[in-house]
PDB file of C-alpha atoms in Angstrom:
ATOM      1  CA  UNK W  44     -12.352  22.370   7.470  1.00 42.00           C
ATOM      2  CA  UNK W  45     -12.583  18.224   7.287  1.00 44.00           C
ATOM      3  CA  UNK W  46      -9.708  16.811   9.099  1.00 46.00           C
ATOM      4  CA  UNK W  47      -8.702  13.178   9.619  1.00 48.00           C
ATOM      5  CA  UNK W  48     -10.378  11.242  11.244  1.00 48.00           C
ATOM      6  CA  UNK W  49      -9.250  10.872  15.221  1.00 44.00           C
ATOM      7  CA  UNK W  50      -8.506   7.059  14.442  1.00 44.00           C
ATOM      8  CA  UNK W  51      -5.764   8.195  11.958  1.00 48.00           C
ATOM      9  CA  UNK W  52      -4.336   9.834  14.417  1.00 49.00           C
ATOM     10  CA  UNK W  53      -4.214   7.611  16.988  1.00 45.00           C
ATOM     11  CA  UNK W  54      -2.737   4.984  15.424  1.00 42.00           C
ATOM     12  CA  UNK W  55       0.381   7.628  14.795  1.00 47.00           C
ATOM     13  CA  UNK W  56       0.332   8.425  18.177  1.00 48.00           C
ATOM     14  CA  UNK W  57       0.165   4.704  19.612  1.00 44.00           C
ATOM     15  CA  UNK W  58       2.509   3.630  16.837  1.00 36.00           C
ATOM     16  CA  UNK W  59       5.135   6.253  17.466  1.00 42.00           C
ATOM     17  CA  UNK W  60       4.772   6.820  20.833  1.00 49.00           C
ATOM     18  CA  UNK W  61       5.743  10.540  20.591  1.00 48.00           C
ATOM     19  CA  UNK W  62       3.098  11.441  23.086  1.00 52.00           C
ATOM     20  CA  UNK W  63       5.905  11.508  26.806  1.00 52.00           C
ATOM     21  CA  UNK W  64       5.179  13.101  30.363  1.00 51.00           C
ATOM     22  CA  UNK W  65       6.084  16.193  31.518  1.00 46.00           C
ATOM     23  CA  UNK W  66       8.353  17.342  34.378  1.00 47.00           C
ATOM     24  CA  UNK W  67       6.111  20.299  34.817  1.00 47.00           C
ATOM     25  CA  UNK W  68       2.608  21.555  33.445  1.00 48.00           C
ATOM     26  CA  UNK W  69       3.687  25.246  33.664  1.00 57.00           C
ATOM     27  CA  UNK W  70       7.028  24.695  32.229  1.00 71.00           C
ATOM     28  CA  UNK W  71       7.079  22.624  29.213  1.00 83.00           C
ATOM     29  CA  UNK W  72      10.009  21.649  27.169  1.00 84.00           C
ATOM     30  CA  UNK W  73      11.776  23.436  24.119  1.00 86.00           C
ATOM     31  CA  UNK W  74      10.204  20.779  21.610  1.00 88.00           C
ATOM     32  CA  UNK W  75       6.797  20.466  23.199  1.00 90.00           C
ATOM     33  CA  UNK W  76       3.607  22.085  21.491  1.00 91.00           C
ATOM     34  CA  UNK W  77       1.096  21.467  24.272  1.00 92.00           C
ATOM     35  CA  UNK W  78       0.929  19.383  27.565  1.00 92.00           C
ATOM     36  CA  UNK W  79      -2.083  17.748  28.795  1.00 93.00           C
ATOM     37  CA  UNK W  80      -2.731  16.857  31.952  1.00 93.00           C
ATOM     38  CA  UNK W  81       0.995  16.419  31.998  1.00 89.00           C
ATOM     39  CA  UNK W  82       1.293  14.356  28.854  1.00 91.00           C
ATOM     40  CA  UNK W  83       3.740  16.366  26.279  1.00 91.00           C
ATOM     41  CA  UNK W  84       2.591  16.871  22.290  1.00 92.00           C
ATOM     42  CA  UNK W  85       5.798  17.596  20.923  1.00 91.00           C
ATOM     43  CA  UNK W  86       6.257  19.870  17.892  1.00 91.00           C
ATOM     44  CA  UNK W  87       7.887  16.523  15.882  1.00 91.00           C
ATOM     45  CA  UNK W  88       4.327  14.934  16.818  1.00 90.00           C
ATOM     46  CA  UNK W  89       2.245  17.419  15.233  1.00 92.00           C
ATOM     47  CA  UNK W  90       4.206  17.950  12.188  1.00 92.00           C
ATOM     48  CA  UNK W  91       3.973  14.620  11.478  1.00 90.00           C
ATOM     49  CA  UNK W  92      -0.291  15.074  11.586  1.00 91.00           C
ATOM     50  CA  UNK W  93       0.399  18.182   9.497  1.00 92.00           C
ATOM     51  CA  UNK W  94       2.284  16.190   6.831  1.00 91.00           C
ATOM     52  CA  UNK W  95      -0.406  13.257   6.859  1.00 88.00           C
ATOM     53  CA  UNK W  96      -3.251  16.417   6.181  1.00 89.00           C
ATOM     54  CA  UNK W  97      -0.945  17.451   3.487  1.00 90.00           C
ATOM     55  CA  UNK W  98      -0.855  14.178   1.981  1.00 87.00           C
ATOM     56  CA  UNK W  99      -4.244  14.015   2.128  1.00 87.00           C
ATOM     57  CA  UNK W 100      -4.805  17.189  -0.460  1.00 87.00           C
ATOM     58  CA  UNK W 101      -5.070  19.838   2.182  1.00 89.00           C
ATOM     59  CA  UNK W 102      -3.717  22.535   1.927  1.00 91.00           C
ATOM     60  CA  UNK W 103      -0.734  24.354   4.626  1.00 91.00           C
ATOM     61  CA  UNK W 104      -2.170  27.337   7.371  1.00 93.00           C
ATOM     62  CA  UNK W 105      -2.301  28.490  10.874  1.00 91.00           C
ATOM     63  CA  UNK W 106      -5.960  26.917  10.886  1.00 93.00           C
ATOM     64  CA  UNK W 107      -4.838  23.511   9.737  1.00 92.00           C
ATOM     65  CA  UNK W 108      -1.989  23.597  12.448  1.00 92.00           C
ATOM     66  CA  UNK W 109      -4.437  24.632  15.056  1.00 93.00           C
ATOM     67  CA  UNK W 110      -7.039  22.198  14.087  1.00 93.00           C
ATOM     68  CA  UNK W 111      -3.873  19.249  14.161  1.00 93.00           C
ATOM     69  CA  UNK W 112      -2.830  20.648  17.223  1.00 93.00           C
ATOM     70  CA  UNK W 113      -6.484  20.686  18.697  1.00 93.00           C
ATOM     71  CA  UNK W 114      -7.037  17.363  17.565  1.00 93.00           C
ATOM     72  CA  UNK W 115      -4.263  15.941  19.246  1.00 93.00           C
ATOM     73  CA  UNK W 116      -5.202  17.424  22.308  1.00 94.00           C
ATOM     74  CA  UNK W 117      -8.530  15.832  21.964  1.00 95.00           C
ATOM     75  CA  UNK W 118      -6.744  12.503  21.366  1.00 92.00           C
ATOM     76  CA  UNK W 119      -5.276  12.849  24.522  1.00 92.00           C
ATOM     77  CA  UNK W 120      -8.029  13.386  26.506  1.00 95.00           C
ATOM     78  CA  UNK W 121      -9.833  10.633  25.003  1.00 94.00           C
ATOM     79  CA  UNK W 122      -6.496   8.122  25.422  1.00 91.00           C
ATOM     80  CA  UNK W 123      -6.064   9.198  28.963  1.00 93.00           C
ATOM     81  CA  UNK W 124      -9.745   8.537  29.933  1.00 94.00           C
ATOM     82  CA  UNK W 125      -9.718   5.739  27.998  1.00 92.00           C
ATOM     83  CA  UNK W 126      -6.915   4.847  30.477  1.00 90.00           C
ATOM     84  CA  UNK W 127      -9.113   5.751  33.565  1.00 92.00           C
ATOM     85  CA  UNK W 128     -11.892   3.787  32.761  1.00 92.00           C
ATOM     86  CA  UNK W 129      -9.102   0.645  32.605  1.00 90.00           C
ATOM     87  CA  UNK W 130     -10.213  -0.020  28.944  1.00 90.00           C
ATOM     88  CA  UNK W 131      -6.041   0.340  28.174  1.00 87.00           C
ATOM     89  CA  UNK W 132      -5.566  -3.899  29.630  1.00 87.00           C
ATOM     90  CA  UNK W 133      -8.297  -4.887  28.180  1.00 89.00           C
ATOM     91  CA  UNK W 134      -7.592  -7.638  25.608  1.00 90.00           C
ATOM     92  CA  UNK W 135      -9.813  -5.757  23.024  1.00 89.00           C
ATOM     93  CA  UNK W 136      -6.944  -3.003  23.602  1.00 89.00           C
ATOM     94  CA  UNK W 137      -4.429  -4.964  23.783  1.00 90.00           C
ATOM     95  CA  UNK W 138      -5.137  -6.852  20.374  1.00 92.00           C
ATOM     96  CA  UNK W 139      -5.527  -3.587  18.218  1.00 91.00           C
ATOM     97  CA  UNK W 140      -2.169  -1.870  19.810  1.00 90.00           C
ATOM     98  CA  UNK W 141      -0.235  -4.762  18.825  1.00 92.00           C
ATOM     99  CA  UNK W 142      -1.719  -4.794  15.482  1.00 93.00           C
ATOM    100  CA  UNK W 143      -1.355  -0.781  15.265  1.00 92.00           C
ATOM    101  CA  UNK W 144       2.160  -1.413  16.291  1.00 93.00           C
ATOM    102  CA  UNK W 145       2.798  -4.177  13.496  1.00 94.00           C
ATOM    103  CA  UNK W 146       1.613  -2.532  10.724  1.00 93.00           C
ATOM    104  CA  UNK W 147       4.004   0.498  11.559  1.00 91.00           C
ATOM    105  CA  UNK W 148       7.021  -1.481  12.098  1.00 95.00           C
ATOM    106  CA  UNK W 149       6.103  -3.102   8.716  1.00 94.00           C
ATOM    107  CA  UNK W 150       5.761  -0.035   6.810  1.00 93.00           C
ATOM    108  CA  UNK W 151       9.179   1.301   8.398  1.00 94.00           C
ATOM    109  CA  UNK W 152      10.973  -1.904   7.967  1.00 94.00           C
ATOM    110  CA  UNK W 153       9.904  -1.454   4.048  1.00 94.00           C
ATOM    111  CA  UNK W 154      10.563   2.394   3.922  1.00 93.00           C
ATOM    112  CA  UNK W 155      14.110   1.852   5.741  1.00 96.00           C
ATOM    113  CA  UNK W 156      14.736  -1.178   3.038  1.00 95.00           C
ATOM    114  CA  UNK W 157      14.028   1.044   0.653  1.00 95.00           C
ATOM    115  CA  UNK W 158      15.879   4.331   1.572  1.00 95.00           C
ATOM    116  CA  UNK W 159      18.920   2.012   1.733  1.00 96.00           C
ATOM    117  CA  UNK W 160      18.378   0.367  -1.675  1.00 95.00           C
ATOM    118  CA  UNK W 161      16.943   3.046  -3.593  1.00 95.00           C
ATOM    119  CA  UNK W 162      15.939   3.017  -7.495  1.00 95.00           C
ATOM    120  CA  UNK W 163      18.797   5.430  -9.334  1.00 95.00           C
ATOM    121  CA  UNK W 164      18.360   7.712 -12.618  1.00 95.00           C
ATOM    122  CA  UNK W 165      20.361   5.197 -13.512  1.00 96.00           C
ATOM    123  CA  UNK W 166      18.762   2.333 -13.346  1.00 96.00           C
ATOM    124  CA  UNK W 167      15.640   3.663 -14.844  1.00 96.00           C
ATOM    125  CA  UNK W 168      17.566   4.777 -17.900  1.00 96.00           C
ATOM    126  CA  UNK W 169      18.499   1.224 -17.848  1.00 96.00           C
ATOM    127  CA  UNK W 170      14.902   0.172 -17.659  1.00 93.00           C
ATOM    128  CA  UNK W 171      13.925   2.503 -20.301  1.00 92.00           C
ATOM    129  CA  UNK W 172      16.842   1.251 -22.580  1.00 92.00           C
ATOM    130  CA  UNK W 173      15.923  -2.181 -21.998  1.00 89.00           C
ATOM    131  CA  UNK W 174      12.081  -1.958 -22.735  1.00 85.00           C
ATOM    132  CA  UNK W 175      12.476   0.283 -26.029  1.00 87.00           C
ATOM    133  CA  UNK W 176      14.715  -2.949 -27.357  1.00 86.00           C
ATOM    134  CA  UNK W 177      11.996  -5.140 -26.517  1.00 79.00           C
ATOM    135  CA  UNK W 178       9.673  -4.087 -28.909  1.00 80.00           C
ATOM    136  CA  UNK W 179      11.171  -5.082 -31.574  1.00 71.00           C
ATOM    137  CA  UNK W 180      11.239  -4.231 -35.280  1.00 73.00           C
ATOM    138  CA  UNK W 181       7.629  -2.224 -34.995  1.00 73.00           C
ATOM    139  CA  UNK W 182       8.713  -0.594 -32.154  1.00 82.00           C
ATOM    140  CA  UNK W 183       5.537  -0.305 -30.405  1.00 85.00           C
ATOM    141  CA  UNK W 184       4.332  -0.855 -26.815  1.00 83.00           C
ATOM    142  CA  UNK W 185       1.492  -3.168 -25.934  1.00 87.00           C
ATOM    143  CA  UNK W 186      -0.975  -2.254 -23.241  1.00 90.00           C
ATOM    144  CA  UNK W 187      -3.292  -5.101 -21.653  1.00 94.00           C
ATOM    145  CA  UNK W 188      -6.803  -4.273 -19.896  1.00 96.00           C
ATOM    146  CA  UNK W 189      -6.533  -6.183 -17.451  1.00 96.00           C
ATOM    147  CA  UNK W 190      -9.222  -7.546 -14.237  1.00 96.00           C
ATOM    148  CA  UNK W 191      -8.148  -9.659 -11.368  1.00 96.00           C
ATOM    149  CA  UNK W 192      -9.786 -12.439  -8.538  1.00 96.00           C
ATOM    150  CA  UNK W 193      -7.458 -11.930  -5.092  1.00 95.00           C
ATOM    151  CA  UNK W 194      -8.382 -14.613  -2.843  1.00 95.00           C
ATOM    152  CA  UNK W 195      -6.085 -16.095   0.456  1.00 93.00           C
ATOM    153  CA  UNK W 196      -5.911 -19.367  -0.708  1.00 93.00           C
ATOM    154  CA  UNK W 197      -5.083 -21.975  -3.949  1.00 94.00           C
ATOM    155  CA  UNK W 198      -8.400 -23.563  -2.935  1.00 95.00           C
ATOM    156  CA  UNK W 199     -10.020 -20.651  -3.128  1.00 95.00           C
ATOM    157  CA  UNK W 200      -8.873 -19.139  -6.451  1.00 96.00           C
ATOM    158  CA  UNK W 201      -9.556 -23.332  -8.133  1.00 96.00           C
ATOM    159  CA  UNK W 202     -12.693 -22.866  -6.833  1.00 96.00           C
ATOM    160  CA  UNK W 203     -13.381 -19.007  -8.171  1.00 96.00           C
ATOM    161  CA  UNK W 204     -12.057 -20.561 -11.894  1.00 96.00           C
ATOM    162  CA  UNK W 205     -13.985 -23.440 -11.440  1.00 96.00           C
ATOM    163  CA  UNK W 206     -16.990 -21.233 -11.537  1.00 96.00           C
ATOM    164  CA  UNK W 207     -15.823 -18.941 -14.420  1.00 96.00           C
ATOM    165  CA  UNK W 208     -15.733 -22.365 -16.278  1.00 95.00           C
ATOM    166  CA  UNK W 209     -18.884 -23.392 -15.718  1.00 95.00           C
ATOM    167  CA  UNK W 210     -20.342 -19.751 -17.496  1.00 95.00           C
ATOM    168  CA  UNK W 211     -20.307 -17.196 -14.645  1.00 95.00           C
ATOM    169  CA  UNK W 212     -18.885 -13.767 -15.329  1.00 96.00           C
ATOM    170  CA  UNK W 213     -15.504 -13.315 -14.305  1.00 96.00           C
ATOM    171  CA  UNK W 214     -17.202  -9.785 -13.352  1.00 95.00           C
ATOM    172  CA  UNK W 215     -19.755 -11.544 -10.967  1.00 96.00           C
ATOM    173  CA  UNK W 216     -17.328 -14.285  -9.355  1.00 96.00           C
ATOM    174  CA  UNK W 217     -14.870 -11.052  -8.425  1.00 96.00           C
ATOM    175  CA  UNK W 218     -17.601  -9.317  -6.948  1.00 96.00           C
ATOM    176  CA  UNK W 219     -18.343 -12.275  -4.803  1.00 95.00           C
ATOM    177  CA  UNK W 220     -15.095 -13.503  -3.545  1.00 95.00           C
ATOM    178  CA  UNK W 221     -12.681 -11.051  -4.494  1.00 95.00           C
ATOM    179  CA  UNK W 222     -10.602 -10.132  -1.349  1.00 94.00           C
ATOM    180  CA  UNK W 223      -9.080  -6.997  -3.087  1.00 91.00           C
ATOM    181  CA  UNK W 224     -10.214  -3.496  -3.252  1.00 91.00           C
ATOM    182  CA  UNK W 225     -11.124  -3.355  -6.617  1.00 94.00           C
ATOM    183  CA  UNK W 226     -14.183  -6.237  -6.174  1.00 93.00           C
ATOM    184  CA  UNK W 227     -16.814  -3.632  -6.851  1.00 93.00           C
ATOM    185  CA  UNK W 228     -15.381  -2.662 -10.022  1.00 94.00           C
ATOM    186  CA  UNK W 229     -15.243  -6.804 -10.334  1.00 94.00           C
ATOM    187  CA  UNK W 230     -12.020  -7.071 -10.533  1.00 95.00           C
ATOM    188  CA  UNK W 231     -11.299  -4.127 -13.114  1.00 95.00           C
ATOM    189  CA  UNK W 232      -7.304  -3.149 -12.885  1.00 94.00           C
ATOM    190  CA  UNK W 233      -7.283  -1.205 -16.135  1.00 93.00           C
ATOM    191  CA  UNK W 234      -4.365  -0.672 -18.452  1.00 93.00           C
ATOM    192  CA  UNK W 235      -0.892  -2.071 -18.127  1.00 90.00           C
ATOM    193  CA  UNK W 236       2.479  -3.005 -19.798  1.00 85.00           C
ATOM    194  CA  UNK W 237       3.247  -6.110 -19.049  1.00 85.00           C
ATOM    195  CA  UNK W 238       6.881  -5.094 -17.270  1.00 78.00           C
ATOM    196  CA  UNK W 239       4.969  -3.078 -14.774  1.00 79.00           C
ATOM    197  CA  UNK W 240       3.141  -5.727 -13.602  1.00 87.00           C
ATOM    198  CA  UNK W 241       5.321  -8.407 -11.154  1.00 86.00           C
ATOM    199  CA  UNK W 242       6.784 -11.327 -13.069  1.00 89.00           C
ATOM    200  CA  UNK W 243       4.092 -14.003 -11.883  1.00 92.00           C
ATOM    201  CA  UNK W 244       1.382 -11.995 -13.373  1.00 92.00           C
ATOM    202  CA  UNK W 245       3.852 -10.781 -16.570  1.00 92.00           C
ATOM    203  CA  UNK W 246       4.276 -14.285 -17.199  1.00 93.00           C
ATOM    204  CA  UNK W 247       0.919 -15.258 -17.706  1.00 95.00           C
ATOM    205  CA  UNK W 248      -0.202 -11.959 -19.197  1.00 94.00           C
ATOM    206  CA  UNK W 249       1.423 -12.149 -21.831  1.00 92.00           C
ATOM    207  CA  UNK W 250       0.031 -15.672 -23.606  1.00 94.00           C
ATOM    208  CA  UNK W 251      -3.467 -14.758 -22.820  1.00 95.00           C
ATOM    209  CA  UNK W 252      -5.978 -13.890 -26.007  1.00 94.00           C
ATOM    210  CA  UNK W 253      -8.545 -11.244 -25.567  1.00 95.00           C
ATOM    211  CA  UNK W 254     -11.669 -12.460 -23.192  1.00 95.00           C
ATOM    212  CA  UNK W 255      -9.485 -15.351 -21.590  1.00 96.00           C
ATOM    213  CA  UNK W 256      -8.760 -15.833 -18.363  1.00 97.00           C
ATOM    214  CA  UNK W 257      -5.512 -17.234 -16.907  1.00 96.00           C
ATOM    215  CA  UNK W 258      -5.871 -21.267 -16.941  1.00 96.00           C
ATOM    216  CA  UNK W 259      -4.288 -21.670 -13.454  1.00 96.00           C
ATOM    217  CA  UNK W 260      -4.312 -19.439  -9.932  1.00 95.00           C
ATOM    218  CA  UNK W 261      -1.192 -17.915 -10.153  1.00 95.00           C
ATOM    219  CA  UNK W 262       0.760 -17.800  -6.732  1.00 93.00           C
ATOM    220  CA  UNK W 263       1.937 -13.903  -5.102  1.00 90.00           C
ATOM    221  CA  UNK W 264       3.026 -13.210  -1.610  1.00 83.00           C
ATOM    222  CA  UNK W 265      -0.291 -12.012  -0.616  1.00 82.00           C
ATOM    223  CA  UNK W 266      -2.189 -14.687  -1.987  1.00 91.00           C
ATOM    224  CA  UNK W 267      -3.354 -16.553  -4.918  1.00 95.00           C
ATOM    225  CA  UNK W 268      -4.451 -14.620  -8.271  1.00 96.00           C
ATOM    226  CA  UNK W 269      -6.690 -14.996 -11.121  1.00 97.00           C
ATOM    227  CA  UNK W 270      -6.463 -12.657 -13.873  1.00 96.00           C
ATOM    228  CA  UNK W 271      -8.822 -12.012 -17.226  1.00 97.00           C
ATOM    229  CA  UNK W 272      -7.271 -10.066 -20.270  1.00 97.00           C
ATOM    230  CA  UNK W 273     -10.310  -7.705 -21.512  1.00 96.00           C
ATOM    231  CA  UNK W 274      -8.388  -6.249 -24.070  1.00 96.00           C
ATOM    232  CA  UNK W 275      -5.260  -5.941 -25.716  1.00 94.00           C
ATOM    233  CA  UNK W 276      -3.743  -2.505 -27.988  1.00 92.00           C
ATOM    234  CA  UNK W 277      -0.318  -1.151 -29.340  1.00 89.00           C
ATOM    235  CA  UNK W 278       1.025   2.201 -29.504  1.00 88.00           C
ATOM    236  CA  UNK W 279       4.463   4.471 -29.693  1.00 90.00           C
ATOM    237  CA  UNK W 280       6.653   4.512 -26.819  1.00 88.00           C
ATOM    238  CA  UNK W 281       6.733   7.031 -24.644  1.00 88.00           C
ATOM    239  CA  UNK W 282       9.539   9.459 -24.303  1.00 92.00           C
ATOM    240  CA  UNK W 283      11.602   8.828 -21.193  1.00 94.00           C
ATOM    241  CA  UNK W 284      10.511  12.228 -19.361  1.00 94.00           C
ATOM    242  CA  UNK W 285       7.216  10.345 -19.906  1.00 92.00           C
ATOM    243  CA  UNK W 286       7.982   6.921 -18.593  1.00 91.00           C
ATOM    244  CA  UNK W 287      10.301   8.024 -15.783  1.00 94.00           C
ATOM    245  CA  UNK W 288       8.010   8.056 -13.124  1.00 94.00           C
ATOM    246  CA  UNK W 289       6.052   4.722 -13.940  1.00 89.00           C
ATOM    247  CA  UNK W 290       9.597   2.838 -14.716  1.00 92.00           C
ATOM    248  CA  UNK W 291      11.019   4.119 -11.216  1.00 94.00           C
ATOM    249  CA  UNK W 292       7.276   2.609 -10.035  1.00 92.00           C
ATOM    250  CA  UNK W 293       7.694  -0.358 -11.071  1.00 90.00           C
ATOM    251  CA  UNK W 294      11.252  -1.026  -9.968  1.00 93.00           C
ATOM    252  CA  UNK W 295      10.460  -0.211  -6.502  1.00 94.00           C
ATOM    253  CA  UNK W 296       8.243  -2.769  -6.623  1.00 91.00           C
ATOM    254  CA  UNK W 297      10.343  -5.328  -7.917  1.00 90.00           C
ATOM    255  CA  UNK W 298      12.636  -4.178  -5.239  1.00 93.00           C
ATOM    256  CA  UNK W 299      10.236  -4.772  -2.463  1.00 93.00           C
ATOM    257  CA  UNK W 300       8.949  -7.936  -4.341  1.00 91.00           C
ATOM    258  CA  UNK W 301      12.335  -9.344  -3.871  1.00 92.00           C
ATOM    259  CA  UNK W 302      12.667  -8.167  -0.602  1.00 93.00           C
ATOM    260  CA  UNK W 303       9.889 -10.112   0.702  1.00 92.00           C
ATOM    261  CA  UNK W 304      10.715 -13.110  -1.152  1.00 90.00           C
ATOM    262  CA  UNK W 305      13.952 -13.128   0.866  1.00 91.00           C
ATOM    263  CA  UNK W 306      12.137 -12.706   4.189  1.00 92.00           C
ATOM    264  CA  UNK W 307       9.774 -15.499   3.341  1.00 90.00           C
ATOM    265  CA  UNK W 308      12.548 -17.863   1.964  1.00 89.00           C
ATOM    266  CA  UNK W 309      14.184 -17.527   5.830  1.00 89.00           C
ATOM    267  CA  UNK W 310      11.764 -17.499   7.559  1.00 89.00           C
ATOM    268  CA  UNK W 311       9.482 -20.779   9.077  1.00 90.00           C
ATOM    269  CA  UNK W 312       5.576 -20.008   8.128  1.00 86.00           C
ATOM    270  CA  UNK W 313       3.025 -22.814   8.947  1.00 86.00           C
ATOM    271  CA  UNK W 314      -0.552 -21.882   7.452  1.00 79.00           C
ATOM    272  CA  UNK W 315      -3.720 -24.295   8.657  1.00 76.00           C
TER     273      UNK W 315
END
């Protein structure tokens, strides 16, 4: 059975801090799976590792809860030597529990935002409504193929376009300096309506011909963009049992687009 990897693990463990002592190794607590050396797994602990194997495709048993379970206990045993050995003060340590901790206050600062100002049936009806007027007398929705550059900085992305200008591919140049995932496909993002992309890119998308790339870096919260229509086609509108699940998509993102734009309009950021 292939399991998660131990780091994945950890980093729930660290992030949550779940992982208490016990009064007692013989007698542990109603909501405690295992103790080691002490140290309580509780059952919410390694439910939570269940529900992350889940997500990861497999599939619900007694072995998959006894290889969580097991793999916890290794954890533990690892985290507590690792403890031992005084490796827990060391700055190295120190540096990736902070960032362990950072990245999980992020994602449940985002989630919580997001439980409290969820997308509604009715808003993607809305949505739906809204988009099926846009098109106009033909009725028809147009899809762009669309690549992108993600670098940090508005430096960067000039200089990225400046090459694209002087003849290389904007394949190549993604490749090369790309700071998003998709840099080995060089920059390939696929198929899109322009109202599921964010308004920035929308913007821009929509004035572009086929093979041209956007004249300008265009600038996103997480850095600066450049973006290349490949290709351009129309077709019928879905149904809206067919576009339910991409509209309510798309208007979560808006929704945490606009969240973060409010968090970065308060807030004092100095960047060297």
């Amino acid at each position: 059975m292939k399991l998660l990897p131990i780091r994945f693990f950890a980093s729930i463990l660290l992030a949550l801090g779940l992982m208490t002592a016990a009064h007692s190794q013989d007698a542990l607590p109603i909501n405690a799976a295992a103790s080691v050396n002490g140290v309580i797994i509780s059952n919410d602990t390694v439910e939570q590792g269940i529900q992350a194997a889940l997500s990861q495709g497999q599939k619900d048993s007694p072995e998959l809860r006894s290889a969580v379970l097991g793999k916890m206990i290794e954890i533990s045993l690892l985290s507590q030597q690792a403890e031992k050995d005084g490796l827990a003060n060391s700055d190295k340590a120190n540096r990736q529990l902070a960032l362990i901790r950072q990245n999980y206050l992020a994602n449940l600062g985002l989630s919580t935002y997001m439980s409290k100002n969820p997308v509604s049936d009715t808003d993607i009806q809305a949505e739906y409504n809204r988009e099926i007027a846009s098109l106009g007398a033909l009725g028809m929705v147009v899809e762009y193929k669309v690549s992108d550059i993600a670098v940090a900085s508005q430096a960067d992305a000039q200089a990225a376009l400046a090459r694209i200008k002087k003849g290389e591919s904007f394949n190549k140049v993604a490749k090369s300096v790309s700071l998003a995932p998709n840099k080995v496909q060089g920059g390939a993002v696929g198929w899109v309506q322009a109202g599921q992309t964010l308004p920035q890119i929308a913007s821009v998308l929509i004035t572009l011909s086929k093979g041209q790339v956007s004249p300008a870096p265009i600038q996103m919260p997480q850095g600066w963009y450049l973006i290349k229509l490949e290709d351009k086609k129309s077709s019928p509108p879905p149904t809206f049992e067919q576009a339910k699940v991409v509209i309510r998509n798309g208007l979560m993102q808006k929704k945490q687009f606009e969240f973060l734009s409010q968090l970065r309009q308060g807030a004092s950021i100095i960047v060297r």
